[in-house]
Coordinates of C-alpha atoms and ligand atoms in Angstrom, one line a residue:
M1 CA -1.5 -21.7 -9.1
T2 CA -1.5 -17.9 -8.9
L3 CA -3.5 -16.0 -6.3
P4 CA -7.0 -17.4 -6.6
F5 CA -9.5 -14.5 -6.3
T6 CA -13.3 -15.0 -5.9
I7 CA -16.0 -12.4 -5.6
Q8 CA -18.6 -13.3 -3.0
A9 CA -21.0 -10.4 -3.2
Q10 CA -21.5 -7.0 -4.9
A11 CA -23.1 -3.7 -4.0
G12 CA -23.2 -1.5 -7.1
A13 CA -19.6 -1.5 -8.3
A14 CA -18.2 -2.5 -5.0
R15 CA -17.1 -6.1 -4.5
L16 CA -16.6 -8.4 -1.5
G17 CA -13.7 -10.7 -2.5
R18 CA -11.4 -13.4 -1.2
L19 CA -7.8 -13.5 -2.2
T20 CA -6.1 -16.7 -1.4
T21 CA -2.3 -16.4 -0.7
A22 CA 0.2 -18.9 0.6
H23 CA -0.2 -17.1 3.9
G24 CA -3.9 -17.2 4.3
V25 CA -7.0 -15.6 2.8
V26 CA -7.4 -11.8 2.5
E27 CA -10.9 -10.5 2.5
T28 CA -11.4 -7.5 0.2
P29 CA -11.8 -4.6 0.0
V30 CA -8.8 -4.4 2.3
F31 CA -6.6 -1.7 3.8
M32 CA -3.0 -2.7 4.1
P33 CA -0.9 -1.0 6.8
V34 CA 2.6 0.0 5.6
G35 CA 5.6 -1.7 7.2
T36 CA 8.5 -0.1 5.3
L37 CA 11.4 -1.7 7.0
G38 CA 9.7 -5.0 8.0
S39 CA 7.9 -3.1 10.8
V40 CA 4.7 -1.2 10.9
K41 CA 6.1 1.7 12.9
S42 CA 5.3 1.6 16.7
V43 CA 3.2 -1.6 16.5
P44 CA 4.3 -5.2 17.2
Q45 CA 3.1 -8.0 15.0
D46 CA 0.8 -9.6 17.7
T47 CA -1.0 -6.2 18.0
L48 CA -1.4 -6.1 14.2
E49 CA -3.0 -9.5 14.4
E50 CA -5.3 -8.4 17.2
L51 CA -6.3 -5.4 15.1
G52 CA -7.2 -7.6 12.3
A53 CA -4.5 -6.6 9.7
Q54 CA -4.7 -9.3 7.1
I55 CA -1.9 -8.2 4.8
I56 CA 0.9 -5.6 5.3
L57 CA 3.4 -3.9 3.1
G58 CA 7.2 -4.1 3.0
N59 CA 9.4 -1.8 1.0
T60 CA 11.9 -3.1 -1.5
Y61 CA 14.2 -0.1 -1.6
H62 CA 14.5 0.2 2.1
L63 CA 14.9 -3.6 2.8
Y64 CA 17.5 -3.9 -0.1
L65 CA 19.6 -1.2 1.6
R66 CA 19.1 -2.5 5.1
P67 CA 19.3 -5.3 6.1
G68 CA 19.7 -6.5 2.5
H69 CA 17.5 -8.9 0.5
E70 CA 20.2 -11.7 0.5
L71 CA 20.2 -11.7 4.3
V72 CA 16.4 -11.8 4.4
R73 CA 16.4 -14.7 1.9
N74 CA 19.0 -16.6 3.9
L75 CA 16.9 -16.2 7.0
G76 CA 13.9 -17.8 5.4
G77 CA 12.2 -14.8 3.7
L78 CA 10.5 -11.7 5.1
H79 CA 7.6 -13.6 6.7
R80 CA 9.9 -15.6 8.9
F81 CA 12.4 -12.8 9.4
M82 CA 9.7 -10.5 10.9
S83 CA 7.6 -13.3 12.4
W84 CA 4.5 -12.4 10.3
E85 CA 2.6 -15.5 9.1
R86 CA -0.1 -13.5 7.3
A87 CA 0.1 -12.1 3.8
L88 CA 2.7 -9.6 2.7
L89 CA 3.1 -7.3 -0.3
T90 CA 6.2 -5.5 -1.4
D91 CA 6.3 -2.5 -3.6
S92 CA 8.9 -2.4 -6.3
G93 CA 11.1 0.4 -4.9
G94 CA 10.2 2.5 -7.9
F95 CA 8.4 5.2 -6.0
Q96 CA 11.2 5.6 -3.4
V97 CA 13.9 5.7 -6.1
F98 CA 12.0 8.3 -8.0
S99 CA 11.5 10.3 -4.9
L100 CA 15.2 10.7 -4.6
S101 CA 15.0 13.3 -7.4
S102 CA 18.5 14.8 -6.9
L103 CA 20.1 11.5 -6.3
R104 CA 19.0 9.5 -9.3
K105 CA 19.4 9.1 -13.1
I106 CA 16.8 7.3 -15.2
T107 CA 17.6 5.5 -18.5
E108 CA 15.8 2.9 -20.5
D109 CA 17.8 0.2 -18.7
G110 CA 17.0 1.3 -15.2
V111 CA 17.6 3.8 -12.5
N112 CA 20.9 4.8 -11.0
F113 CA 20.6 6.2 -7.5
R114 CA 22.4 7.0 -4.3
S115 CA 21.5 5.5 -1.0
H116 CA 19.8 8.0 1.4
L117 CA 21.8 6.2 4.2
D118 CA 25.4 6.5 3.1
G119 CA 25.4 8.0 -0.4
S120 CA 26.6 4.7 -2.0
S121 CA 25.7 4.2 -5.7
H122 CA 23.1 1.5 -6.8
F123 CA 21.4 0.5 -10.0
F124 CA 17.8 -0.8 -10.1
T125 CA 16.5 -2.4 -13.2
P126 CA 13.1 -4.0 -13.6
E127 CA 14.9 -7.4 -13.4
R128 CA 16.8 -6.4 -10.3
S129 CA 13.7 -5.2 -8.5
I130 CA 12.0 -8.5 -9.2
E131 CA 15.1 -10.4 -8.1
I132 CA 15.0 -8.6 -4.8
Q133 CA 11.3 -9.0 -4.3
I134 CA 11.5 -12.8 -5.1
A135 CA 14.2 -13.0 -2.4
L136 CA 12.1 -11.1 0.1
G137 CA 9.3 -13.6 -0.6
A138 CA 6.1 -11.5 -0.2
D139 CA 2.9 -13.0 -1.5
I140 CA 2.3 -10.2 -3.8
I141 CA 5.0 -8.2 -5.6
M142 CA 4.9 -5.2 -7.8
A143 CA 6.3 -4.4 -11.3
F144 CA 9.0 -1.8 -11.4
D145 CA 7.4 1.3 -12.9
E146 CA 8.3 4.9 -13.5
C147 CA 6.2 7.2 -11.4
T148 CA 5.6 10.2 -13.7
E149 CA 6.2 13.5 -11.9
H150 CA 3.3 15.8 -11.3
P151 CA 2.5 18.1 -13.0
A152 CA 3.7 16.7 -16.4
E153 CA 2.8 17.5 -20.1
H154 CA 0.8 14.9 -22.0
G155 CA 3.7 14.0 -24.3
H156 CA 6.1 13.4 -21.5
T157 CA 3.5 11.5 -19.5
R158 CA 2.9 9.2 -22.6
D159 CA 6.7 8.6 -23.0
S160 CA 6.9 7.7 -19.3
M161 CA 3.9 5.4 -19.6
E162 CA 5.4 3.7 -22.6
M163 CA 8.6 3.0 -20.6
T164 CA 6.6 1.6 -17.7
L165 CA 4.9 -0.8 -20.2
R166 CA 8.2 -1.9 -21.6
W167 CA 9.5 -2.4 -18.0
A168 CA 6.4 -4.4 -17.1
Q169 CA 7.2 -6.8 -19.8
R170 CA 10.8 -7.2 -18.6
C171 CA 9.5 -7.7 -15.0
K172 CA 7.1 -10.4 -16.1
E173 CA 9.8 -12.2 -18.1
Y174 CA 12.3 -12.2 -15.3
F175 CA 9.6 -13.2 -12.8
E176 CA 8.3 -16.2 -14.9
A177 CA 11.9 -17.4 -15.3
H178 CA 12.9 -17.1 -11.6
K179 CA 9.8 -17.2 -9.4
H180 CA 10.5 -20.6 -8.0
D181 CA 14.2 -19.9 -7.2
V182 CA 13.6 -19.8 -3.4
P183 CA 14.1 -22.5 -0.8
W184 CA 10.5 -22.1 0.5
H185 CA 8.8 -22.7 -2.8
S186 CA 6.1 -25.3 -2.6
P187 CA 4.0 -26.6 -5.5
D188 CA 1.1 -27.1 -3.0
L189 CA 0.8 -23.4 -2.2
P190 CA -0.2 -20.4 -4.3
D191 CA 2.8 -18.9 -6.1
Q192 CA 4.1 -15.4 -5.4
A193 CA 2.0 -13.1 -7.7
L194 CA 3.3 -10.2 -9.7
F195 CA 0.9 -7.3 -10.3
G196 CA 1.2 -4.9 -13.2
I197 CA 0.8 -1.1 -12.5
V198 CA -1.3 1.4 -14.5
Q199 CA 0.3 4.8 -15.0
G200 CA -0.7 7.6 -17.3
G201 CA -0.4 10.6 -15.0
M202 CA -3.4 12.9 -14.8
Y203 CA -4.7 12.1 -18.3
A204 CA -7.8 9.8 -18.5
D205 CA -7.0 8.7 -22.1
L206 CA -3.5 7.6 -21.0
R207 CA -4.9 5.9 -17.9
R208 CA -7.3 3.9 -20.1
E209 CA -4.6 3.1 -22.6
S210 CA -2.1 2.1 -19.9
A211 CA -4.7 -0.2 -18.3
E212 CA -5.6 -1.8 -21.7
R213 CA -2.0 -2.5 -22.5
T214 CA -1.0 -3.7 -19.0
V215 CA -4.0 -6.1 -19.2
E216 CA -2.8 -7.3 -22.6
A217 CA 0.6 -8.1 -21.0
G218 CA -1.4 -10.2 -18.5
F219 CA -1.0 -10.1 -14.7
P220 CA -3.0 -11.8 -11.9
G221 CA -3.8 -8.4 -10.4
Y222 CA -3.5 -4.7 -11.3
A223 CA -2.5 -1.7 -9.4
I224 CA -3.2 2.0 -10.2
G225 CA -0.1 3.9 -9.3
G226 CA 1.2 7.5 -9.5
L227 CA -1.8 9.0 -7.6
S228 CA -1.9 11.2 -4.4
V229 CA 1.0 13.1 -5.7
G230 CA -0.5 16.5 -5.1
E231 CA -3.4 16.5 -7.5
P232 CA -6.9 17.5 -6.4
R233 CA -9.0 14.7 -5.0
E234 CA -11.5 15.0 -7.8
K235 CA -8.7 14.2 -10.3
T236 CA -7.6 11.2 -8.3
R237 CA -11.2 9.8 -8.5
E238 CA -11.3 10.5 -12.2
M239 CA -8.0 8.7 -12.9
I240 CA -9.1 5.7 -10.8
A241 CA -12.5 5.6 -12.6
A242 CA -10.7 5.7 -16.0
A243 CA -8.5 2.7 -15.1
L244 CA -11.4 0.8 -13.5
E245 CA -13.4 1.1 -16.7
V246 CA -10.8 -1.1 -18.4
L247 CA -9.4 -3.4 -15.7
P248 CA -10.9 -6.9 -15.7
K249 CA -13.6 -7.4 -13.0
D250 CA -12.4 -10.9 -12.1
K251 CA -8.9 -9.7 -11.0
P252 CA -7.9 -7.8 -7.8
R253 CA -7.6 -4.0 -8.3
Y254 CA -5.2 -2.1 -6.1
V255 CA -4.9 1.7 -5.7
M256 CA -1.5 2.5 -4.3
G257 CA -0.8 5.1 -1.6
V258 CA -4.3 6.3 -0.7
G259 CA -6.0 7.8 1.3
Y260 CA -8.0 9.4 4.0
P261 CA -10.7 7.2 5.6
E262 CA -13.6 8.7 3.6
E263 CA -11.6 8.3 0.4
V264 CA -10.9 4.6 1.1
I265 CA -14.6 4.1 1.5
Q266 CA -15.3 5.9 -1.8
Y267 CA -12.7 4.0 -3.7
A268 CA -14.0 0.7 -2.3
A269 CA -17.5 1.8 -3.5
M270 CA -16.0 2.4 -7.0
G271 CA -14.8 -1.2 -7.1
V272 CA -11.2 -1.0 -5.7
D273 CA -10.2 -4.1 -3.8
M274 CA -6.9 -3.1 -2.1
M275 CA -5.4 0.1 -0.8
D276 CA -2.4 1.1 1.3
C277 CA -1.3 4.3 2.9
V278 CA 1.2 5.6 5.5
L279 CA -1.4 8.1 6.6
P280 CA -2.8 6.3 9.7
T281 CA 0.7 5.4 11.0
R282 CA 2.5 8.6 10.1
A283 CA -0.3 10.9 11.3
A284 CA -0.4 9.0 14.6
R285 CA 3.2 9.9 15.2
H286 CA 2.3 13.5 14.7
G287 CA -0.6 13.3 17.2
L288 CA -3.4 13.2 14.6
L289 CA -6.2 10.8 15.3
F290 CA -8.9 9.8 12.8
T291 CA -12.2 9.4 14.4
S292 CA -15.9 8.9 13.5
E293 CA -16.3 12.7 14.2
G294 CA -13.4 13.7 12.0
R295 CA -9.8 14.5 12.6
L296 CA -8.5 15.2 16.1
N297 CA -5.2 16.9 16.9
I298 CA -4.4 15.4 20.3
K299 CA -1.8 18.0 21.2
N300 CA -4.5 20.6 21.3
M301 CA -4.9 22.4 24.7
R302 CA -8.6 21.8 24.7
F303 CA -8.0 18.1 25.4
A304 CA -5.9 18.7 28.5
Q305 CA -8.7 17.8 30.9
D306 CA -10.9 15.8 28.4
Q307 CA -11.8 12.6 30.2
G308 CA -13.6 11.1 27.1
P309 CA -12.0 8.4 24.9
P310 CA -10.3 9.4 21.7
D311 CA -13.4 8.2 19.8
A312 CA -16.5 7.2 21.7
A313 CA -17.7 5.1 18.7
C314 CA -14.4 3.1 18.4
K315 CA -14.1 -0.4 19.9
C316 CA -10.3 -0.4 20.1
K317 CA -8.3 -1.2 23.2
V318 CA -7.0 2.4 23.3
C319 CA -10.4 3.9 23.3
A320 CA -11.6 1.4 25.8
R321 CA -9.0 2.3 28.3
Y322 CA -7.4 5.8 27.9
T323 CA -8.6 9.4 27.9
R324 CA -7.9 12.2 25.5
A325 CA -6.3 14.0 28.4
Y326 CA -3.8 11.1 29.0
L327 CA -3.0 10.7 25.3
R328 CA -2.4 14.5 25.1
H329 CA -0.1 14.3 28.1
L330 CA 1.9 11.5 26.5
F331 CA 2.2 13.3 23.3
V332 CA 3.3 16.7 24.7
S333 CA 5.8 14.8 27.0
S334 CA 7.3 13.0 23.9
E335 CA 6.6 9.6 25.6
P336 CA 7.1 6.7 23.1
L337 CA 3.8 5.3 24.3
A338 CA 2.1 8.2 22.6
G339 CA 3.1 7.0 19.1
I340 CA 2.2 3.4 20.0
L341 CA -1.3 4.2 21.3
N342 CA -2.1 6.7 18.6
T343 CA -1.0 4.3 15.9
M344 CA -3.0 1.4 17.4
H345 CA -6.2 3.6 17.4
N346 CA -5.6 4.9 13.9
L347 CA -5.0 1.5 12.5
A348 CA -8.1 0.2 14.3
F349 CA -10.1 3.0 12.8
Y350 CA -9.0 2.2 9.2
L351 CA -9.3 -1.6 9.7
D352 CA -12.8 -1.3 11.3
T353 CA -13.9 1.0 8.6
M354 CA -13.0 -1.6 6.0
R355 CA -14.7 -4.3 8.0
A356 CA -17.8 -2.2 8.0
V357 CA -17.5 -1.6 4.2
R358 CA -17.2 -5.4 3.7
H359 CA -20.3 -6.0 5.9
A360 CA -22.2 -3.4 4.0
I361 CA -21.3 -5.0 0.6
S362 CA -22.4 -8.4 1.9
L363 CA -25.8 -6.8 2.7
G364 CA -25.8 -5.2 -0.8
D365 CA -25.9 -1.6 0.2
L366 CA -23.1 0.9 0.8
S367 CA -25.2 4.0 0.9
G368 CA -25.4 4.2 4.7
I369 CA -21.7 4.0 5.2
L370 CA -21.0 6.5 2.3
A371 CA -23.4 9.0 3.8
G372 CA -22.1 8.5 7.3
S373 CA -18.4 9.1 6.5
V374 CA -16.9 12.3 7.8
S375 CA -14.2 14.4 6.1
T376 CA -10.9 13.9 7.9
S377 CA -8.6 15.5 5.4
A378 CA -8.6 18.9 7.1
Ligands
ZN1 ZN1 -9.9 3.6 19.1

């Protein structure tokens, strides 16, 4: 069986869903913390469990380079290697490989690139990406796609989208032939699931066409990729809306690499089921806290004697125990605890926000939460 997905309740276009993986049920809409190297930076796995993270991301490119997918496979897969018994998703490595713009060369067959670690030469094809992701063993894996650069002309964006569609077919064929080639495969548990990815740059017509043709290829879930690459927020929404018009309502729909807390709420309201972003963890390491009153830069002098919690409305352990003055002191003193506590709070804020979104959908009304969300992007 492949990733059973049921919808429990709806509020407008928003859906409350349950995604059943071999590593437990994921309630959607869900925010997925990013754990690039098999670690959500600064936060141990038991804390992620306490915070209520249901599913986290790993990164194919990074784990392939270090420690290597064969090693992870031989140690029982990524779940066992990192001691994470809940659900995992790996991205295909496409985005990272394309980000190495000066270090890579793209052909129809795949992408030749140099490691950012030691300059060694590597070749990723759609088949190779899926082979690595099968070896890592995440519950959900992603097709290898080309992230069209931004900005790009319509013609070039179409060519790029066409290649992503051809690569999606190759990913699917390789996956179907090899998905059970792992020692931990069990016929009693849901199979690993391969998601297709909608591209099409900043053109609504291409987004719709990409969605139609990816759905024709047939996947158990669909992602919308290539967004949050510098376009205005209104454009991001428009591209998501164009793809959602076409994507089937009975399958999970995942927007990759977004966004600020208020955006995550808006996209859930539009009918998006899954989102991931480095923002809460990366911002935390730079001293930026997301709160119910907006964004807070903890290194600011005005917090030096502030005895209030980071966010008076937050129920996390950090807000229950520590003051803004102390968090500021840790940050300006470069204490490692600063990154740990800031990350715990930011993740709690995102995960609690999604919990509130799910509760509101179960009550059939998201208007209160949409009206109450504060801009945190500046
Ligand atoms: Zn907090």
